Amino acid sequence: MIGIVSYGSYIPRCRIPIADIARAWKKDGEEVVRSLGLTDKSVPAFDEDAATIAIEAALSCFTPFHGDPTDVDVLFVGSESHPYAVNPTSTIVGELLGLGNTYLAADLEFACKAGTAAMQAIAGLVAAGHAKYGLAIGADTAQGKPHDFLEYTAAAGGAAFLLGSEHVAARLLGDTSYSSDTPDFWRRDGMRYPSHAGRFTGEPAYYSHVLGAAGRLLEMTGTTASDYDYCIFHMPNGKFPREVAKRLGFSREQLQPSLLVDHIGNAYSATTMLALAAVLDIARPNQKIFMVSYGSGAGSDAFVWETTSELKKIQQVRAKNTLLVADAIRNKAYVDYVQFLKLTHKL
Amino acid sequence: MKIYVNGAVTTQFGELWGVSPRSLARGSVESALKDAGIESGQVEALFVGNMLSGMLGGQEHLGAFFAEELGLSVPAFKVEGACASGGLALHNAVNSLLSGQYATVAVLGIEKMTDHKPEDVATALMGAGSEEERSAGATFPGLYAMLARMHIQEFGTTEEQLAAVAVKNHYHASLNPNAQFHNLLTVEQVMGSSKVADPLKLLDCSPISDGAAAVILSSKKAKGSVEIAASVVATDSLGLAQRTHLTQLTSTQKAAQKAYHIAGIRADDVRVAEVHDCFTIAEVLAMEDLGFFPRGEAAVAIEKGETRLGVSTRVVVNPSGGLKGCGHPVGATGVKQVVELVEQLRGSAGKRQVDNATIGLSHNVGGSGATAVVHILKK
């Protein structure tokens, strides 16, 4: 059975309160926080980028892994903020992880779902016997133009999932995707900041694709919302995942453990993967997790996971090394708006 | 010569991301022709009310564009007057019939706004303002906020009274299947919504919308005809700085007085009115400028329900939901107002039917009052 052999997470330590960004633009901070449903967002340090974040997440993933890194036959890094337009992030990460040279490396880009696309592709390669292990990483230092709505939510973070077929901590019971040409958010080559189509990013984009993928997977697996212990939906803000969970019949309790957006904002390619890490950090064996990502442009990847008794060992190592997502959320240092501008190279 | 509306239809208003302008035009005009009981070959000219096709859609040949889509090889014109484009298109169509040039024409009001970024739409809409206002960075919420602030200062109008306009219009919209919003509002919800331009809040403002409305006008009476008893346009300065008053729109007053005179009625005779509530303060101003209430007294009357369906004994205002509840695809609004009046005067407005609707008035404004168009319809 294909599944998650290990996983890792990384959230930069710096945070900025959303209300501080609002105040910089003479907006009512409380109103913005209430409207978006999040209080802080993570900010990369001055020398952090998607590559360093990917490495941090992968190192965290390798901590509980006792296998040989050179057995990793595939490494895909999904990001919409790859440091180079041409020059792969994946080989930088692979070199530092010591994967050797006989692995397939590729960078993926699909707005906020490049990381889950990597997971799905690697699951296929492992299932086909082309790879013993495959490492899927989602890492981003998301861009938001000053004064654009995205400035409140675009955050940084990374998550790494090692997939294989033995000693899995969570079995992959089913997966599917839902894609269409829906240009709700884009950044052309050479442009520093992305553009987005306002409210168009809601119903025809996020909701249509998340519901499309979710509905298809529920049908494929013959399950309903009540069959799951946890649900995870991509979190561009605090409102969308809550609304989509409600529409699909999931309860607040099923959703709550995944709602990292409230504390760190939207880490783009890492968002649903970090949420999966957070849920795996607290899940018990034999629990089912329903997960749907979303990437603008647009598409959703949906997965059903079932935890195994192997999970406990990973949880213990992560807890001992303060690698839990909850540890990273607690470990924070606030910066003010001017520092935020400096850290993100706008000043 | 008398002019009649023989067919009148509006599309669904709202965020119609899956519908193209061509589909909106075809859907509304074909339905209006059916409503009028005529074939497209009987249409002798097409008047299109639209504001933003050039700035947002890059299409500046709209008459021929829609004539082609509708399969009409007839004279076709785009008429532009900011948010009064629909009303102005109607006025020009009426004049073309009065001149004897044509006997039957189609009027299409249409706008597709939600496919574009909100900041681009806001910039395009400021095309309706004066150069000074644009260079100062003003927006229409800001300009109407100034009018609201002045009304509050001069008459003691309260923000809760302004909110009552949105509450009433959402109630009316909840009864209109083609309206953008069907949710009811409370004064508390309006008061608690995000500030846009103090004292106007989000729920004091009409939305950005897509939609189309079409009417078939003719000098020949037919079954279901409603007469256009007056069609009047008045203008004023583009910018607020040049105005004598900031608590009234002179263009509305002039257009209304002339329309009452032509139609041979008084303001008190109007039983149903569709007025331009782009912001809640705009409906308060309209009530006073149209002569429905003395200056400074409309807000209190609206708060008491004196213009609400089922409560009003004199005039029901914006039974369609108005711009606030039904939506405001700018070029379509002036035509949609007349479609609503036709349904009211025919007695086919369903749950939002106004009792004894025999005389209706539509009031369509461009900019902050630089253009006002008033139509009076009789059963």
XYZ file of C-alpha atoms in Angstrom:
726
model
C 0.000 0.000 0.000
C 1.339 3.428 -1.001
C 1.497 5.979 1.735
C 3.411 8.470 3.811
C 6.647 7.060 5.202
C 7.670 10.286 6.906
C 6.868 13.971 6.836
C 8.354 17.279 7.851
C 7.356 20.882 8.233
C 8.899 24.309 8.504
C 7.421 27.690 9.287
C 9.668 30.789 9.432
C 9.820 32.286 12.904
C 8.931 35.857 11.985
C 5.304 36.941 12.098
C 3.486 40.144 11.370
C 0.041 40.851 12.833
C -2.505 41.395 10.060
C -3.829 44.403 11.970
C -0.383 46.076 11.655
C -0.491 45.753 7.857
C -4.004 47.208 7.910
C -2.900 50.127 10.060
C -0.026 50.915 7.668
C -2.679 51.575 5.029
C -5.045 53.417 7.409
C -7.492 50.529 7.407
C -9.438 49.352 10.403
C -7.286 46.468 11.671
C -10.083 44.737 13.565
C -12.323 44.885 10.529
C -9.669 43.347 8.243
C -8.919 40.587 10.772
C -12.629 39.838 11.144
C -13.188 39.890 7.403
C -10.258 37.599 6.496
C -10.417 35.380 9.551
C -6.688 35.387 10.361
C -4.590 37.240 12.922
C -0.908 36.790 11.928
C 1.074 35.690 8.908
C 4.535 34.169 8.684
C 7.328 36.201 7.110
C 10.542 34.727 5.712
C 13.802 35.928 7.209
C 16.018 38.094 4.998
C 18.063 35.106 3.782
C 15.194 32.631 3.403
C 13.689 31.629 0.097
C 11.706 28.688 -1.258
C 14.888 26.604 -1.578
C 16.036 27.101 2.031
C 12.514 26.528 3.280
C 12.258 23.338 1.211
C 15.530 22.121 2.712
C 14.347 22.875 6.256
C 11.120 20.971 5.641
C 12.993 18.031 4.080
C 15.487 17.860 6.954
C 12.552 17.783 9.338
C 11.088 14.951 7.231
C 14.343 12.959 7.350
C 14.687 13.240 11.144
C 12.256 10.359 11.880
C 13.308 8.464 8.716
C 15.806 5.672 9.278
C 16.303 4.696 5.648
C 19.082 5.660 3.243
C 18.572 9.061 1.550
C 20.042 7.630 -1.654
C 17.013 5.333 -1.846
C 14.966 8.410 -2.664
C 14.480 8.041 -6.394
C 12.313 11.098 -7.025
C 12.354 14.642 -5.678
C 9.740 17.133 -6.798
C 9.611 20.639 -5.341
C 6.389 22.520 -5.840
C 6.463 26.293 -5.442
C 5.252 29.473 -7.046
C 8.314 31.310 -5.724
C 11.188 29.184 -7.018
C 14.288 31.363 -6.513
C 15.315 30.926 -10.137
C 13.195 31.162 -13.282
C 15.688 28.768 -14.882
C 17.740 26.561 -12.548
C 15.935 23.945 -10.529
C 15.196 24.283 -6.837
C 14.930 20.494 -6.671
C 18.605 19.855 -7.440
C 19.722 22.444 -4.867
C 17.572 20.683 -2.287
C 18.630 17.182 -3.452
C 22.327 18.069 -3.229
C 22.013 19.318 0.336
C 19.964 16.286 1.360
C 22.617 13.948 -0.039
C 20.330 12.112 -2.404
C 23.262 11.193 -4.654
C 22.837 11.536 -8.387
C 20.508 8.764 -9.456
C 17.226 10.458 -8.714
C 14.620 12.195 -10.849
C 14.439 15.877 -9.941
C 11.900 18.390 -11.153
C 10.352 21.673 -10.127
C 6.592 22.013 -10.246
C 4.503 25.172 -10.392
C 0.740 25.323 -10.006
C -0.005 28.307 -7.769
C -0.928 26.902 -4.330
C -1.189 23.240 -5.308
C 2.192 22.421 -6.856
C 3.160 20.489 -3.705
C 0.118 18.237 -3.715
C 0.555 17.692 -7.465
C 4.051 16.431 -6.552
C 2.526 14.083 -3.964
C 0.064 12.668 -6.450
C 2.674 12.201 -9.187
C 5.126 10.538 -6.800
C 2.435 8.209 -5.448
C 1.945 7.090 -9.050
C 5.678 6.510 -9.615
C 5.984 4.525 -6.387
C 2.886 2.489 -7.233
C 4.319 1.740 -10.690
C 7.544 0.487 -9.145
C 9.641 3.279 -10.675
C 10.675 4.605 -7.299
C 11.267 3.109 -3.871
C 10.805 6.444 -2.163
C 9.779 9.803 -3.509
C 10.019 13.137 -1.747
C 7.338 15.739 -2.435
C 7.975 19.228 -1.116
C 5.776 22.290 -1.141
C 7.633 25.488 -0.221
C 6.869 29.138 -0.791
C 7.707 32.686 0.078
C 4.525 34.042 -1.440
C 4.483 37.520 -2.927
C 1.891 40.179 -2.288
C 2.129 43.674 -3.691
C 2.073 46.376 -1.005
C -1.518 47.567 -0.512
C -2.885 44.624 -2.484
C -5.324 42.388 -0.661
C -2.768 39.549 -0.908
C -0.414 41.468 1.355
C -2.598 40.403 4.288
C -2.391 36.674 3.564
C 0.654 35.786 1.387
C 2.949 33.954 3.792
C 5.904 31.548 3.877
C 6.333 27.925 4.864
C 7.239 24.476 3.685
C 6.247 20.852 4.111
C 7.839 17.641 2.867
C 6.284 14.198 2.470
C 8.282 11.051 1.838
C 6.127 8.527 0.043
C 6.821 4.823 -0.211
C 5.177 1.436 0.052
C 6.560 -0.009 3.283
C 6.113 1.007 6.921
C 3.727 3.759 5.970
C 2.355 6.031 8.677
C -0.661 6.938 6.570
C -2.077 4.887 3.726
C -3.282 6.595 0.563
C -6.785 5.185 0.096
C -7.717 7.297 -2.889
C -6.890 10.431 -4.817
C -8.160 12.468 -7.709
C -7.782 15.833 -9.396
C -10.053 18.439 -10.925
C -8.583 20.982 -13.366
C -9.737 23.704 -15.742
C -8.450 26.818 -17.489
C -9.756 29.352 -14.968
C -7.465 32.386 -14.782
C -8.310 33.739 -11.333
C -4.738 34.534 -10.248
C -1.542 34.799 -12.310
C 1.959 36.194 -12.514
C 3.579 36.580 -15.892
C 7.252 35.915 -16.419
C 9.347 38.805 -15.132
C 6.577 40.309 -13.033
C 7.398 40.683 -9.359
C 3.872 40.434 -8.010
C 0.855 38.366 -9.000
C -2.476 39.725 -10.208
C -5.839 38.346 -9.228
C -9.417 38.730 -10.327
C -11.047 39.830 -7.068
C -14.263 37.988 -6.250
C -13.780 35.748 -9.294
C -11.266 33.846 -7.138
C -14.221 32.600 -5.056
C -17.135 30.752 -6.635
C -15.869 29.903 -10.148
C -12.327 29.277 -8.957
C -11.766 28.002 -5.391
C -15.233 26.654 -4.626
C -15.857 25.149 -8.052
C -12.560 23.216 -8.079
C -12.423 22.203 -4.419
C -16.021 21.014 -4.543
C -15.379 19.331 -7.898
C -12.415 17.332 -6.615
C -14.018 16.627 -3.233
C -17.274 15.431 -4.759
C -15.445 13.160 -7.177
C -13.304 11.608 -4.450
C -16.232 11.055 -2.088
C -18.010 9.331 -4.943
C -14.953 7.252 -5.897
C -14.418 6.104 -2.327
C -18.112 5.678 -1.581
C -17.775 7.806 1.548
C -19.465 10.822 3.095
C -18.176 13.573 5.346
C -19.142 11.671 8.481
C -16.748 8.818 7.578
C -13.744 11.034 8.319
C -11.999 12.084 11.502
C -10.362 15.144 9.954
C -10.768 17.310 6.884
C -8.283 19.692 5.298
C -8.999 22.301 2.642
C -6.687 24.837 1.063
C -6.688 28.077 3.029
C -6.274 31.252 0.950
C -7.923 33.003 3.901
C -9.816 31.970 7.012
C -13.240 32.066 5.385
C -13.015 29.829 2.331
C -12.033 26.547 4.065
C -14.729 27.024 6.700
C -17.361 27.674 4.069
C -16.343 24.796 1.785
C -16.215 22.369 4.737
C -19.722 23.449 5.700
C -21.009 22.978 2.158
C -19.565 19.444 2.062
C -21.106 18.542 5.406
C -17.933 18.470 7.516
C -18.143 19.734 11.086
C -16.126 22.472 12.759
C -14.418 19.802 14.886
C -13.258 17.866 11.809
C -11.806 21.040 10.286
C -10.383 22.920 13.261
C -6.991 21.119 13.649
C -6.069 21.998 10.060
C -6.792 25.731 10.267
C -3.198 26.974 10.363
C -4.190 29.985 8.264
C -5.465 31.705 11.410
C -1.906 31.870 12.758
C 0.419 31.922 9.739
C -1.604 33.016 6.704
C -1.455 31.256 3.356
C 1.908 29.582 2.679
C 0.743 28.768 -0.857
C 2.231 25.424 -2.071
C 2.831 24.439 1.547
C -0.589 25.316 2.924
C -2.548 22.063 2.608
C 0.627 20.015 3.161
C 1.447 21.881 6.378
C -2.145 21.337 7.466
C -1.767 17.612 6.779
C 1.410 17.613 8.874
C -0.454 19.381 11.694
C -3.245 16.806 11.577
C -0.798 13.868 11.437
C 0.963 15.357 14.484
C -2.158 14.765 16.578
C -3.945 11.899 14.798
C -4.282 8.430 16.305
C -3.833 5.210 14.313
C -6.641 4.157 11.980
C -8.089 7.604 11.546
C -9.228 8.906 8.198
C -8.261 12.266 6.746
C -9.949 13.968 3.788
C -7.746 16.575 2.094
C -8.260 18.912 -0.891
C -5.756 21.443 -2.172
C -6.419 24.306 -4.552
C -4.163 26.030 -7.045
C -5.241 29.042 -9.063
C -5.403 28.734 -12.777
C -6.955 26.297 -11.656
C -7.091 22.882 -10.083
C -7.577 20.825 -6.941
C -5.962 17.587 -5.811
C -7.918 15.477 -3.351
C -6.616 12.672 -1.145
C -7.968 10.240 1.412
C -5.431 9.105 4.021
C -5.749 6.524 6.759
C -3.238 6.578 9.596
C -1.451 3.452 10.834
C 0.321 2.447 14.019
C 3.640 3.601 12.439
C 2.524 7.187 12.914
C 3.175 7.170 16.648
C 6.936 6.682 16.149
C 7.120 9.695 13.843
C 5.062 11.779 16.264
C 7.431 10.894 19.113
C 10.569 11.876 17.167
C 8.949 15.095 15.984
C 7.838 15.971 19.504
C 11.258 15.163 20.996
C 12.986 17.404 18.452
C 10.369 20.186 18.715
C 9.535 19.656 15.063
C 5.763 19.545 15.505
C 3.734 22.076 13.533
C 2.373 23.278 16.872
C 5.977 23.939 18.032
C 6.653 26.021 14.928
C 3.455 28.005 15.416
C 4.421 28.783 19.015
C 8.004 29.657 18.102
C 7.492 33.161 16.783
C 8.970 36.636 16.815
C 6.870 39.572 15.761
C 8.175 42.121 13.290
C 6.694 45.511 12.519
C 5.588 46.674 9.077
C 8.880 48.354 8.211
C 10.841 45.232 9.187
C 8.390 43.179 7.138
C 9.128 45.345 4.094
C 12.872 44.913 4.649
C 12.649 41.144 5.166
C 10.671 40.718 1.971
C 13.115 42.932 0.035
C 10.624 45.709 -0.618
C 12.754 48.269 1.217
C -47.842 60.618 -31.344
C -47.727 58.180 -28.452
C -44.810 55.835 -27.776
C -45.325 52.403 -26.259
C -43.219 49.744 -24.613
C -44.475 46.550 -26.218
C -41.868 44.127 -24.942
C -39.741 44.301 -21.807
C -37.327 41.764 -20.346
C -34.368 41.684 -18.010
C -31.803 38.935 -17.565
C -30.654 37.659 -14.218
C -28.421 40.309 -12.612
C -25.345 39.287 -10.655
C -21.884 37.812 -11.014
C -22.487 36.074 -14.344
C -18.989 34.723 -14.926
C -20.178 31.966 -17.213
C -22.134 34.254 -19.539
C -20.681 36.422 -22.312
C -21.955 39.886 -23.303
C -23.133 38.348 -26.581
C -25.255 35.781 -24.723
C -26.683 38.436 -22.424
C -27.640 40.585 -25.408
C -29.158 37.734 -27.372
C -31.041 36.376 -24.392
C -32.582 39.685 -23.421
C -33.437 41.032 -26.902
C -34.862 37.735 -28.183
C -37.036 37.491 -25.059
C -38.153 41.105 -25.434
C -39.126 40.459 -29.068
C -41.117 37.428 -27.965
C -42.755 39.481 -25.229
C -43.713 42.077 -27.853
C -44.987 39.363 -30.181
C -42.860 40.493 -33.134
C -40.055 39.073 -35.269
C -36.555 40.533 -35.336
C -37.131 41.631 -38.930
C -39.623 44.223 -37.684
C -36.940 46.030 -35.645
C -35.766 49.075 -37.567
C -32.982 50.275 -35.256
C -31.036 49.178 -32.194
C -30.019 51.506 -29.367
C -27.448 50.106 -26.939
C -26.947 51.670 -23.507
C -23.488 50.845 -22.223
C -20.710 52.645 -20.382
C -17.629 50.458 -20.043
C -17.255 48.268 -23.134
C -14.348 50.391 -24.329
C -12.372 50.810 -21.123
C -12.944 47.297 -19.793
C -13.631 45.198 -22.862
C -11.684 47.065 -25.545
C -14.813 47.060 -27.728
C -15.739 50.497 -29.063
C -18.036 49.515 -31.893
C -20.866 48.222 -29.815
C -23.869 49.044 -31.999
C -22.606 46.929 -34.912
C -21.203 44.338 -32.489
C -24.607 43.564 -31.001
C -26.497 44.079 -34.284
C -24.316 41.316 -35.741
C -24.955 39.067 -32.750
C -28.696 39.656 -33.003
C -28.754 39.162 -36.756
C -30.078 42.674 -37.300
C -28.879 44.593 -40.342
C -30.272 47.873 -39.069
C -28.892 51.205 -37.869
C -27.337 50.535 -34.453
C -25.993 52.999 -31.915
C -24.119 52.856 -28.635
C -25.366 55.551 -26.274
C -23.079 56.429 -23.377
C -23.828 58.562 -20.346
C -22.063 56.836 -17.459
C -24.578 55.053 -15.206
C -27.395 56.820 -17.075
C -26.417 55.140 -20.364
C -29.505 52.914 -20.314
C -31.866 55.808 -19.683
C -30.167 57.879 -22.377
C -30.446 55.042 -24.897
C -34.168 54.890 -24.164
C -34.487 58.658 -24.565
C -32.769 58.536 -27.960
C -34.922 55.618 -29.035
C -38.066 57.510 -28.015
C -36.897 60.561 -29.981
C -36.205 58.444 -33.063
C -39.800 57.196 -32.954
C -41.214 60.666 -32.319
C -39.319 61.975 -35.343
C -41.042 59.416 -37.515
C -37.732 57.941 -38.650
C -38.648 54.499 -37.301
C -41.845 52.798 -36.148
C -40.341 50.025 -33.993
C -36.914 49.915 -32.328
C -35.094 47.805 -29.774
C -33.247 49.207 -26.767
C -30.625 47.107 -25.048
C -28.976 48.112 -21.785
C -25.995 45.933 -21.000
C -22.873 45.815 -18.878
C -20.331 43.124 -18.054
C -18.293 44.269 -15.069
C -17.320 41.326 -12.889
C -14.833 39.811 -15.345
C -12.456 42.629 -14.494
C -10.342 43.491 -11.483
C -12.211 45.677 -8.972
C -9.552 48.400 -9.146
C -9.848 48.479 -12.941
C -13.633 48.754 -12.669
C -13.322 51.547 -10.084
C -10.908 53.431 -12.357
C -13.183 52.955 -15.369
C -16.230 54.149 -13.404
C -14.341 57.319 -12.470
C -14.542 58.126 -16.155
C -17.934 59.510 -15.153
C -16.360 62.122 -12.882
C -14.645 65.416 -13.552
C -10.961 65.658 -14.344
C -10.329 67.419 -11.034
C -12.059 64.658 -9.116
C -10.064 61.994 -10.921
C -6.749 63.737 -10.383
C -7.579 64.222 -6.699
C -8.033 60.442 -6.423
C -11.738 60.643 -5.659
C -14.011 57.659 -6.230
C -17.797 57.619 -6.513
C -18.244 56.227 -3.001
C -16.140 59.199 -1.857
C -18.184 61.726 -3.821
C -21.521 60.366 -2.617
C -20.090 60.230 0.902
C -19.607 63.996 0.665
C -23.249 64.399 -0.383
C -24.277 62.182 2.529
C -22.144 64.167 4.965
C -23.762 67.409 3.791
C -27.264 65.936 4.125
C -26.448 64.772 7.633
C -25.160 68.239 8.539
C -28.025 70.178 6.995
C -31.003 68.007 7.927
C -29.810 65.809 10.770
C -30.223 62.698 8.622
C -28.817 59.688 10.461
C -26.681 56.819 9.198
C -29.388 54.438 10.431
C -31.882 56.192 8.160
C -29.514 55.717 5.219
C -29.188 52.054 6.186
C -32.999 51.760 6.058
C -32.788 52.329 2.283
C -30.608 49.233 1.850
C -32.822 47.212 4.206
C -35.946 48.103 2.196
C -34.326 47.458 -1.164
C -32.962 44.077 -0.122
C -36.455 43.149 1.039
C -37.831 44.077 -2.380
C -34.949 42.231 -4.107
C -35.750 39.113 -2.094
C -39.045 39.018 -4.017
C -37.399 39.499 -7.418
C -36.077 36.294 -9.002
C -33.750 38.245 -11.308
C -32.136 40.251 -8.502
C -28.472 39.837 -7.595
C -29.236 39.558 -3.877
C -32.017 37.653 -2.196
C -30.810 38.031 1.367
C -32.613 40.250 3.831
C -30.609 42.891 5.697
C -31.011 44.562 9.044
C -30.036 48.110 9.938
C -27.489 46.610 12.340
C -25.870 44.603 9.522
C -25.575 47.694 7.350
C -24.181 49.731 10.246
C -21.683 46.986 11.058
C -20.440 46.451 7.502
C -16.987 47.584 6.398
C -16.481 51.292 5.966
C -16.002 52.324 2.367
C -16.087 56.128 2.534
C -17.367 57.485 5.816
C -20.332 57.684 6.432
C -21.029 55.140 3.665
C -20.408 51.524 4.489
C -20.205 48.488 2.215
C -23.915 47.751 2.505
C -24.782 51.371 1.654
C -23.263 50.781 -1.795
C -24.702 49.099 -4.868
C -22.626 46.175 -6.146
C -20.566 45.586 -9.267
C -22.792 43.490 -11.512
C -23.359 41.878 -14.867
C -26.695 41.979 -16.621
C -28.790 43.152 -19.522
C -32.294 44.465 -20.067
C -34.124 45.029 -23.327
C -37.309 46.787 -24.383
C -39.117 46.999 -27.704
C -40.485 50.491 -28.310
C -43.018 51.292 -30.964
C -45.362 54.007 -32.121
C -47.942 51.240 -32.614
C -49.995 50.060 -29.654
C -50.140 46.324 -29.040
C -51.437 43.896 -26.432
C -49.706 44.593 -23.132
C -48.471 48.015 -24.258
C -47.422 50.521 -21.655
C -47.197 54.141 -22.738
C -44.095 56.240 -22.257
C -45.781 59.494 -21.302
C -42.551 61.436 -20.871
C -38.855 60.966 -21.532
C -36.660 63.783 -20.269
C -32.925 64.321 -19.821
C -31.234 67.078 -17.840
C -27.571 67.749 -17.170
C -25.435 69.530 -14.609
C -21.720 70.028 -13.984
C -19.629 66.848 -14.061
C -17.907 67.658 -10.779
C -19.388 68.423 -7.371
C -17.189 71.497 -6.934
C -19.184 73.461 -9.516
C -22.580 72.745 -7.936
C -24.678 75.335 -6.128
C -26.097 72.726 -3.758
C -24.737 69.512 -2.336
C -27.965 68.298 -0.748
C -29.912 68.100 -3.972
C -29.277 67.106 -7.580
C -30.499 69.916 -9.805
C -30.496 67.679 -12.875
C -33.026 65.355 -11.230
C -35.234 68.272 -10.222
C -35.197 69.754 -13.739
C -35.830 66.443 -15.483
C -38.648 65.538 -13.091
C -40.445 68.867 -13.324
C -40.347 68.806 -17.110
C -41.459 65.151 -17.211
C -44.428 65.838 -14.890
C -45.421 68.746 -17.130
C -45.206 66.688 -20.348
C -47.076 63.748 -18.822
C -49.665 66.051 -17.256
C -49.219 64.611 -13.772
C -47.915 65.670 -10.372
C -45.343 63.891 -8.232
C -48.191 62.750 -5.969
C -49.723 60.778 -8.850
C -46.755 58.367 -9.073
C -47.578 55.035 -7.412
C -44.406 53.157 -8.247
C -40.907 54.462 -8.852
C -37.582 52.947 -9.792
C -34.925 55.417 -8.674
C -31.152 55.527 -8.850
C -29.945 54.272 -5.458
C -26.303 53.716 -6.392
C -25.656 54.612 -2.743
C -28.285 54.836 -0.032
C -27.932 58.628 0.140
C -28.775 58.763 -3.585
C -32.254 57.372 -2.922
C -32.836 59.928 -0.171
C -31.806 62.726 -2.557
C -33.994 61.268 -5.321
C -37.066 61.158 -3.062
C -36.672 64.861 -2.364
C -35.555 65.961 -5.831
C -38.417 64.098 -7.512
C -40.821 65.918 -5.186
C -42.073 62.821 -3.338
C -41.099 64.354 0.004
C -40.124 67.870 1.119
C -36.395 68.513 1.433
C -34.947 67.011 4.564
C -37.933 64.723 5.191
C -37.319 61.732 2.926
C -34.929 59.857 5.183
C -37.399 59.834 8.070
C -40.174 58.701 5.712
C -38.082 55.866 4.307
C -37.204 54.764 7.826
C -40.922 54.676 8.669
C -41.575 52.424 5.672
C -43.469 54.995 3.638
C -41.873 53.731 0.399
C -41.858 50.018 1.249
C -43.939 47.425 -0.538
C -46.925 46.382 1.549
C -46.609 49.402 3.830
C -46.620 52.429 1.539
C -49.946 54.024 0.723
C -48.494 56.626 -1.652
C -45.421 55.471 -3.640
C -43.452 52.236 -3.553
C -39.833 52.916 -4.396
C -37.540 50.404 -6.071
C -39.764 47.332 -6.014
C -37.134 45.566 -8.178
C -34.670 45.929 -5.318
C -33.116 49.015 -6.888
C -29.468 49.228 -7.732
C -28.593 48.114 -4.211
C -30.574 44.879 -4.144
C -31.197 44.013 -7.784
C -27.675 44.936 -8.875
C -26.156 47.696 -10.958
C -24.708 46.660 -14.303
C -24.366 50.321 -15.128
C -25.474 50.442 -18.776
C -28.376 48.081 -18.097
C -29.813 49.866 -15.077
C -31.834 52.577 -16.841
C -33.481 49.998 -19.102
C -34.082 47.547 -16.256
C -35.913 50.277 -14.337
C -38.363 50.641 -17.227
C -38.743 46.857 -17.528
C -39.733 46.764 -13.846
C -42.273 49.557 -14.346
C -43.772 47.781 -17.348
C -44.247 44.641 -15.263
C -45.781 46.701 -12.449
C -48.170 48.552 -14.776
C -49.138 45.332 -16.534
C -49.864 43.813 -13.122
C -47.444 40.946 -13.744
C -44.866 41.683 -11.040
C -45.873 38.721 -8.888
C -44.907 38.926 -5.229
C -43.588 42.443 -5.609
C -46.709 43.779 -7.335
C -47.628 47.299 -6.221
C -51.385 47.812 -5.766
C -53.077 50.254 -8.122
C -49.909 50.777 -10.153
C -51.160 53.068 -12.911
C -48.369 55.607 -13.185
C -44.709 54.741 -12.820
C -41.547 56.823 -12.822
C -37.962 55.814 -13.536
C -34.997 57.918 -12.515
C -31.550 57.117 -13.865
C -28.477 59.146 -12.883
C -25.059 59.440 -14.487
C -22.067 60.269 -12.302
C -22.897 62.256 -9.204
C -25.823 63.938 -10.966
C -24.238 65.316 -14.134
C -26.952 63.477 -16.074
C -30.453 62.637 -14.936
C -33.023 60.821 -17.034
C -36.662 60.591 -16.001
C -39.269 58.468 -17.732
C -42.947 58.424 -16.858
C -44.982 55.404 -17.844
C -48.753 55.132 -17.890
C -50.978 52.088 -17.942
